[in-house]
Amino acid sequence: MKQNAVASRPRGTEDVLPEAAGAWRRIEGIARDLAAQYGFGEVRTPSFEHTELIHHVGESTDVVQRETYDFSDRGARGLTLRPEGTAPVVRAALEGGLFARGLPVKVYYLTMSAFRYERPEAGRLREHHQFGAEIFGAPGPAADAELMALMAAFLAEAGIRDASAHLNSIGCPVCRPAYREALVAYYSARTATLCADCQRRLAQNPLRLLDCKPDREAALGAPHAADHLCAACRDHLDGLCALLQVAGVPFEIDHLLVRGFDYYTRTVFEFVHGGIGSQAALGGGGRYDGLVEALGGPATPAAGFGLGMERLLLALRQEGRAADPDAPCELFVAGPTAAALRLTMAARRAGLRADFDPLGRSLKAQFRYADRLGARIVAVLPEADHGAVTLRDMVAKTQRDVAADRVVDELRQAAGLRPR
Ligand code: HAM
């Protein structure tokens, strides 16, 4: 069916309406507080970058090869909507001279939009949003441990119970070539049984065969990266396992874990949810010690993660976590428009969540509107300019009269607010 291009949103995108926005704000607040607690500073980068930057990250990466939104602007510049945050953050850190101020540099980004032309399904969108963090300049496993600890703390505080951390090492430029060869030899003996995608990937990026769902049977017998690590990569992985224990982050080694971007070295990790279907990774990341240099910067070790906000919200709904409604209106002022606006403004200035009827309808209609807003108290203004205001408690179903100039103070006291 042809979509109505005016009345429907583009495929693979989502709207956030007021009733759902509270859940977003709650997890955003948790992410912001934790990032600050863990010592990360915020970065924001543009939604699009030069195509060269995004495509530099790896032509054998599916996301970059087949899923980017590339376009030319009216000045014929080649631009790409960012499919992820890492390359843009590296670019911004280099351009802004962050590394020159001393290392390590710890940054995070929040509700960062990312665009990938993928086949939409539950948990897989064409525009999604990430909470991500990156640490630059720390070569040892402490940075990896800290990132995983932040992810674990964030998911726990958000209310997720059913997530587990998977960890693997995919080696480095020293030891990965031999592992690659072992994988190619293993899979070459089985090409006839492989899916078309994997037949294509075998020459370019054999590690990706390990996380192919149709070819899972073959992957189960494949050689493990962990058995092909050089001494330095082995030490890094052992050190990380020990530090995760120190930090109190439970994890499991997953020999089939590889990641979708080419830039990873050594550590890769993912937090996987048990109940949201095939797109089960709530977030993932790892170490990418070569990327800063590949993008024109000084050799700088780095590690980071990205976590999908939509997937997290999906997982919270799946775990039966109630929605997070907006705080209801504390005071609704019913009466003639100008007088109602005056008292509403006084209440707002005093810190109350207050509202009135901008349509100036009948008193009965205004009460119905107050009900819809969930107003706890309705102040009914007197007909004349002077005279008492009636405060009706919509929950207790009681009412009392208060002098007009006392209404705001009384309500502030009732709401437990200190005098201003
Ligand atoms: P990624 O695994 O491609 O890694 O994405 C991170 C998370 O974003 C995923 O685990 C998932 O929750 C969410 N996500 C990815 N694609 C989609 C999609 N199409 N629809 C909905 N959610 C999605 C990265 O992006 C790396 N930059 C992470 C990183 C940071 N590595 C090092 N530093």
PDB file of N, CA, C and O and ligand atoms in Angstrom, residues 84-86 109 116 118 123-125 128 130 133-134 259 261 263-264 270 281-286 288 303-308 311, ligand 1:
ATOM      1  N   GLU A  84      26.012   6.670  13.474  1.00  0.00           N
ATOM      2  CA  GLU A  84      26.487   6.340  14.823  1.00  0.00           C
ATOM      3  C   GLU A  84      27.252   7.531  15.362  1.00  0.00           C
ATOM      4  O   GLU A  84      27.464   8.512  14.627  1.00  0.00           O
ATOM      5  N   GLY A  85      27.687   7.448  16.614  1.00  0.00           N
ATOM      6  CA  GLY A  85      28.296   8.610  17.236  1.00  0.00           C
ATOM      7  C   GLY A  85      29.810   8.623  17.300  1.00  0.00           C
ATOM      8  O   GLY A  85      30.412   9.684  17.491  1.00  0.00           O
ATOM      9  N   THR A  86      30.448   7.461  17.141  1.00  0.00           N
ATOM     10  CA  THR A  86      31.878   7.394  17.457  1.00  0.00           C
ATOM     11  C   THR A  86      32.750   8.218  16.513  1.00  0.00           C
ATOM     12  O   THR A  86      33.538   9.049  16.972  1.00  0.00           O
ATOM     13  N   TYR A 109      27.320  11.374  24.950  1.00  0.00           N
ATOM     14  CA  TYR A 109      26.293  12.038  24.127  1.00  0.00           C
ATOM     15  C   TYR A 109      24.963  11.387  24.440  1.00  0.00           C
ATOM     16  O   TYR A 109      24.880  10.204  24.770  1.00  0.00           O
ATOM     17  N   ARG A 116      20.028   4.866   9.858  1.00  0.00           N
ATOM     18  CA  ARG A 116      20.510   3.688   9.118  1.00  0.00           C
ATOM     19  C   ARG A 116      19.364   3.166   8.258  1.00  0.00           C
ATOM     20  O   ARG A 116      18.265   2.931   8.770  1.00  0.00           O
ATOM     21  N   GLU A 118      17.819   0.516   7.318  1.00  0.00           N
ATOM     22  CA  GLU A 118      17.678  -0.910   7.612  1.00  0.00           C
ATOM     23  C   GLU A 118      16.227  -1.311   7.402  1.00  0.00           C
ATOM     24  O   GLU A 118      15.348  -0.465   7.289  1.00  0.00           O
ATOM     25  N   GLY A 123      12.314  -2.852  17.441  1.00  0.00           N
ATOM     26  CA  GLY A 123      13.666  -2.583  17.925  1.00  0.00           C
ATOM     27  C   GLY A 123      14.646  -2.193  16.833  1.00  0.00           C
ATOM     28  O   GLY A 123      15.824  -2.001  17.109  1.00  0.00           O
ATOM     29  N   ARG A 124      14.188  -2.124  15.581  1.00  0.00           N
ATOM     30  CA  ARG A 124      15.105  -1.696  14.512  1.00  0.00           C
ATOM     31  C   ARG A 124      14.442  -0.598  13.684  1.00  0.00           C
ATOM     32  O   ARG A 124      13.443  -0.839  13.005  1.00  0.00           O
ATOM     33  N   LEU A 125      15.019   0.589  13.762  1.00  0.00           N
ATOM     34  CA  LEU A 125      14.428   1.771  13.144  1.00  0.00           C
ATOM     35  C   LEU A 125      15.389   2.366  12.125  1.00  0.00           C
ATOM     36  O   LEU A 125      16.572   2.014  12.101  1.00  0.00           O
ATOM     37  N   HIS A 128      17.174   6.124  15.009  1.00  0.00           N
ATOM     38  CA  HIS A 128      17.084   5.771  16.419  1.00  0.00           C
ATOM     39  C   HIS A 128      17.933   6.754  17.220  1.00  0.00           C
ATOM     40  O   HIS A 128      18.554   7.661  16.635  1.00  0.00           O
ATOM     41  N   GLN A 130      20.673   7.347  20.630  1.00  0.00           N
ATOM     42  CA  GLN A 130      21.616   6.648  21.518  1.00  0.00           C
ATOM     43  C   GLN A 130      22.052   7.506  22.696  1.00  0.00           C
ATOM     44  O   GLN A 130      22.128   8.729  22.594  1.00  0.00           O
ATOM     45  N   ALA A 133      29.048   6.829  25.260  1.00  0.00           N
ATOM     46  CA  ALA A 133      30.170   7.417  25.984  1.00  0.00           C
ATOM     47  C   ALA A 133      31.467   6.910  25.371  1.00  0.00           C
ATOM     48  O   ALA A 133      31.517   5.777  24.866  1.00  0.00           O
ATOM     49  N   GLU A 134      32.482   7.759  25.405  1.00  0.00           N
ATOM     50  CA  GLU A 134      33.780   7.393  24.829  1.00  0.00           C
ATOM     51  C   GLU A 134      34.878   7.846  25.793  1.00  0.00           C
ATOM     52  O   GLU A 134      34.780   8.922  26.390  1.00  0.00           O
ATOM     53  N   ARG A 259      31.229  -7.300  16.413  1.00  0.00           N
ATOM     54  CA  ARG A 259      30.393  -6.116  16.330  1.00  0.00           C
ATOM     55  C   ARG A 259      30.312  -5.602  14.908  1.00  0.00           C
ATOM     56  O   ARG A 259      31.091  -6.000  14.047  1.00  0.00           O
ATOM     57  N   PHE A 261      30.921  -2.727  13.468  1.00  0.00           N
ATOM     58  CA  PHE A 261      31.856  -1.764  12.873  1.00  0.00           C
ATOM     59  C   PHE A 261      33.258  -2.360  12.822  1.00  0.00           C
ATOM     60  O   PHE A 261      33.648  -3.134  13.689  1.00  0.00           O
ATOM     61  N   TYR A 263      36.075  -0.858  13.261  1.00  0.00           N
ATOM     62  CA  TYR A 263      37.152  -0.183  13.987  1.00  0.00           C
ATOM     63  C   TYR A 263      37.546  -0.848  15.304  1.00  0.00           C
ATOM     64  O   TYR A 263      38.491  -0.432  15.949  1.00  0.00           O
ATOM     65  N   TYR A 264      36.851  -1.895  15.718  1.00  0.00           N
ATOM     66  CA  TYR A 264      37.144  -2.442  17.045  1.00  0.00           C
ATOM     67  C   TYR A 264      38.461  -3.205  17.111  1.00  0.00           C
ATOM     68  O   TYR A 264      38.867  -3.870  16.159  1.00  0.00           O
ATOM     69  N   GLU A 270      28.485  -6.335  24.672  1.00  0.00           N
ATOM     70  CA  GLU A 270      27.089  -6.002  24.397  1.00  0.00           C
ATOM     71  C   GLU A 270      26.258  -6.331  25.624  1.00  0.00           C
ATOM     72  O   GLU A 270      26.537  -7.316  26.317  1.00  0.00           O
ATOM     73  N   ALA A 281      20.169  -6.555  21.403  1.00  0.00           N
ATOM     74  CA  ALA A 281      21.266  -5.788  22.017  1.00  0.00           C
ATOM     75  C   ALA A 281      20.759  -4.407  22.441  1.00  0.00           C
ATOM     76  O   ALA A 281      20.386  -3.593  21.612  1.00  0.00           O
ATOM     77  N   LEU A 282      20.733  -4.190  23.742  1.00  0.00           N
ATOM     78  CA  LEU A 282      20.328  -2.865  24.237  1.00  0.00           C
ATOM     79  C   LEU A 282      21.426  -1.856  23.946  1.00  0.00           C
ATOM     80  O   LEU A 282      21.156  -0.678  23.710  1.00  0.00           O
ATOM     81  N   GLY A 283      22.657  -2.324  24.004  1.00  0.00           N
ATOM     82  CA  GLY A 283      23.771  -1.428  23.730  1.00  0.00           C
ATOM     83  C   GLY A 283      25.026  -2.239  23.561  1.00  0.00           C
ATOM     84  O   GLY A 283      25.084  -3.414  23.954  1.00  0.00           O
ATOM     85  N   GLY A 284      26.019  -1.623  22.954  1.00  0.00           N
ATOM     86  CA  GLY A 284      27.271  -2.340  22.765  1.00  0.00           C
ATOM     87  C   GLY A 284      28.399  -1.389  22.479  1.00  0.00           C
ATOM     88  O   GLY A 284      28.183  -0.197  22.237  1.00  0.00           O
ATOM     89  N   GLY A 285      29.590  -1.922  22.506  1.00  0.00           N
ATOM     90  CA  GLY A 285      30.748  -1.079  22.236  1.00  0.00           C
ATOM     91  C   GLY A 285      32.010  -1.880  22.337  1.00  0.00           C
ATOM     92  O   GLY A 285      32.004  -3.107  22.192  1.00  0.00           O
ATOM     93  N   GLY A 286      33.087  -1.174  22.612  1.00  0.00           N
ATOM     94  CA  GLY A 286      34.366  -1.845  22.727  1.00  0.00           C
ATOM     95  C   GLY A 286      35.499  -0.865  22.518  1.00  0.00           C
ATOM     96  O   GLY A 286      35.305   0.350  22.531  1.00  0.00           O
ATOM     97  N   TYR A 288      38.666   0.759  20.354  1.00  0.00           N
ATOM     98  CA  TYR A 288      39.002   1.059  18.945  1.00  0.00           C
ATOM     99  C   TYR A 288      40.286   1.880  18.914  1.00  0.00           C
ATOM    100  O   TYR A 288      40.282   3.063  18.610  1.00  0.00           O
ATOM    101  N   ALA A 303      38.003   3.760  23.750  1.00  0.00           N
ATOM    102  CA  ALA A 303      36.957   2.741  23.931  1.00  0.00           C
ATOM    103  C   ALA A 303      35.658   3.476  24.185  1.00  0.00           C
ATOM    104  O   ALA A 303      35.654   4.628  24.631  1.00  0.00           O
ATOM    105  N   GLY A 304      34.535   2.811  23.892  1.00  0.00           N
ATOM    106  CA  GLY A 304      33.252   3.483  24.108  1.00  0.00           C
ATOM    107  C   GLY A 304      32.089   2.533  23.961  1.00  0.00           C
ATOM    108  O   GLY A 304      32.268   1.340  23.671  1.00  0.00           O
ATOM    109  N   PHE A 305      30.893   3.081  24.164  1.00  0.00           N
ATOM    110  CA  PHE A 305      29.674   2.296  23.931  1.00  0.00           C
ATOM    111  C   PHE A 305      28.577   3.190  23.377  1.00  0.00           C
ATOM    112  O   PHE A 305      28.619   4.419  23.502  1.00  0.00           O
ATOM    113  N   GLY A 306      27.583   2.550  22.760  1.00  0.00           N
ATOM    114  CA  GLY A 306      26.361   3.238  22.351  1.00  0.00           C
ATOM    115  C   GLY A 306      25.190   2.377  22.799  1.00  0.00           C
ATOM    116  O   GLY A 306      25.243   1.144  22.678  1.00  0.00           O
ATOM    117  N   LEU A 307      24.164   3.027  23.323  1.00  0.00           N
ATOM    118  CA  LEU A 307      23.023   2.273  23.846  1.00  0.00           C
ATOM    119  C   LEU A 307      21.745   2.819  23.214  1.00  0.00           C
ATOM    120  O   LEU A 307      21.551   4.039  23.178  1.00  0.00           O
ATOM    121  N   GLY A 308      20.912   1.942  22.682  1.00  0.00           N
ATOM    122  CA  GLY A 308      19.714   2.377  21.961  1.00  0.00           C
ATOM    123  C   GLY A 308      18.582   2.724  22.915  1.00  0.00           C
ATOM    124  O   GLY A 308      18.105   1.868  23.652  1.00  0.00           O
ATOM    125  N   ARG A 311      15.253   0.882  22.130  1.00  0.00           N
ATOM    126  CA  ARG A 311      15.288  -0.528  22.580  1.00  0.00           C
ATOM    127  C   ARG A 311      15.161  -0.620  24.090  1.00  0.00           C
ATOM    128  O   ARG A 311      14.528  -1.530  24.617  1.00  0.00           O
TER     129      ARG A 311
HETATM  130  P1  HAM B   1      25.847  -0.209  17.540  1.00  0.00           P
HETATM  131  O1  HAM B   1      25.890  -1.541  18.187  1.00  0.00           O
HETATM  132  O2  HAM B   1      25.746  -0.178  16.065  1.00  0.00           O
HETATM  133  O3  HAM B   1      27.150   0.551  18.017  1.00  0.00           O
HETATM  134  O4  HAM B   1      24.663   0.635  18.140  1.00  0.00           O
HETATM  135  C1  HAM B   1      24.523   0.811  19.520  1.00  0.00           C
HETATM  136  C2  HAM B   1      23.104   0.520  19.948  1.00  0.00           C
HETATM  137  O5  HAM B   1      22.220   1.373  19.234  1.00  0.00           O
HETATM  138  C3  HAM B   1      22.611  -0.876  19.628  1.00  0.00           C
HETATM  139  O6  HAM B   1      22.984  -1.799  20.629  1.00  0.00           O
HETATM  140  C4  HAM B   1      21.106  -0.670  19.605  1.00  0.00           C
HETATM  141  O7  HAM B   1      20.558  -0.655  20.907  1.00  0.00           O
HETATM  142  C5  HAM B   1      20.982   0.710  19.019  1.00  0.00           C
HETATM  143  N1  HAM B   1      20.698   0.611  17.583  1.00  0.00           N
HETATM  144  C6  HAM B   1      21.579   0.418  16.572  1.00  0.00           C
HETATM  145  N2  HAM B   1      20.933   0.385  15.390  1.00  0.00           N
HETATM  146  C7  HAM B   1      19.623   0.552  15.658  1.00  0.00           C
HETATM  147  C8  HAM B   1      18.442   0.601  14.856  1.00  0.00           C
HETATM  148  N3  HAM B   1      18.500   0.490  13.537  1.00  0.00           N
HETATM  149  N4  HAM B   1      17.250   0.792  15.471  1.00  0.00           N
HETATM  150  C9  HAM B   1      17.183   0.919  16.819  1.00  0.00           C
HETATM  151  N5  HAM B   1      18.263   0.877  17.627  1.00  0.00           N
HETATM  152  C10 HAM B   1      19.468   0.692  17.055  1.00  0.00           C
HETATM  153  C11 HAM B   1      27.476   1.822  17.686  1.00  0.00           C
HETATM  154  O8  HAM B   1      26.729   2.613  17.164  1.00  0.00           O
HETATM  155  C12 HAM B   1      28.854   2.238  18.166  1.00  0.00           C
HETATM  156  N6  HAM B   1      29.094   3.624  17.764  1.00  0.00           N
HETATM  157  C13 HAM B   1      28.955   2.065  19.665  1.00  0.00           C
HETATM  158  C14 HAM B   1      30.294   2.487  20.179  1.00  0.00           C
HETATM  159  C15 HAM B   1      30.595   3.639  20.789  1.00  0.00           C
HETATM  160  N7  HAM B   1      31.413   1.783  20.079  1.00  0.00           N
HETATM  161  C16 HAM B   1      32.402   2.469  20.607  1.00  0.00           C
HETATM  162  N8  HAM B   1      31.922   3.607  21.037  1.00  0.00           N
END
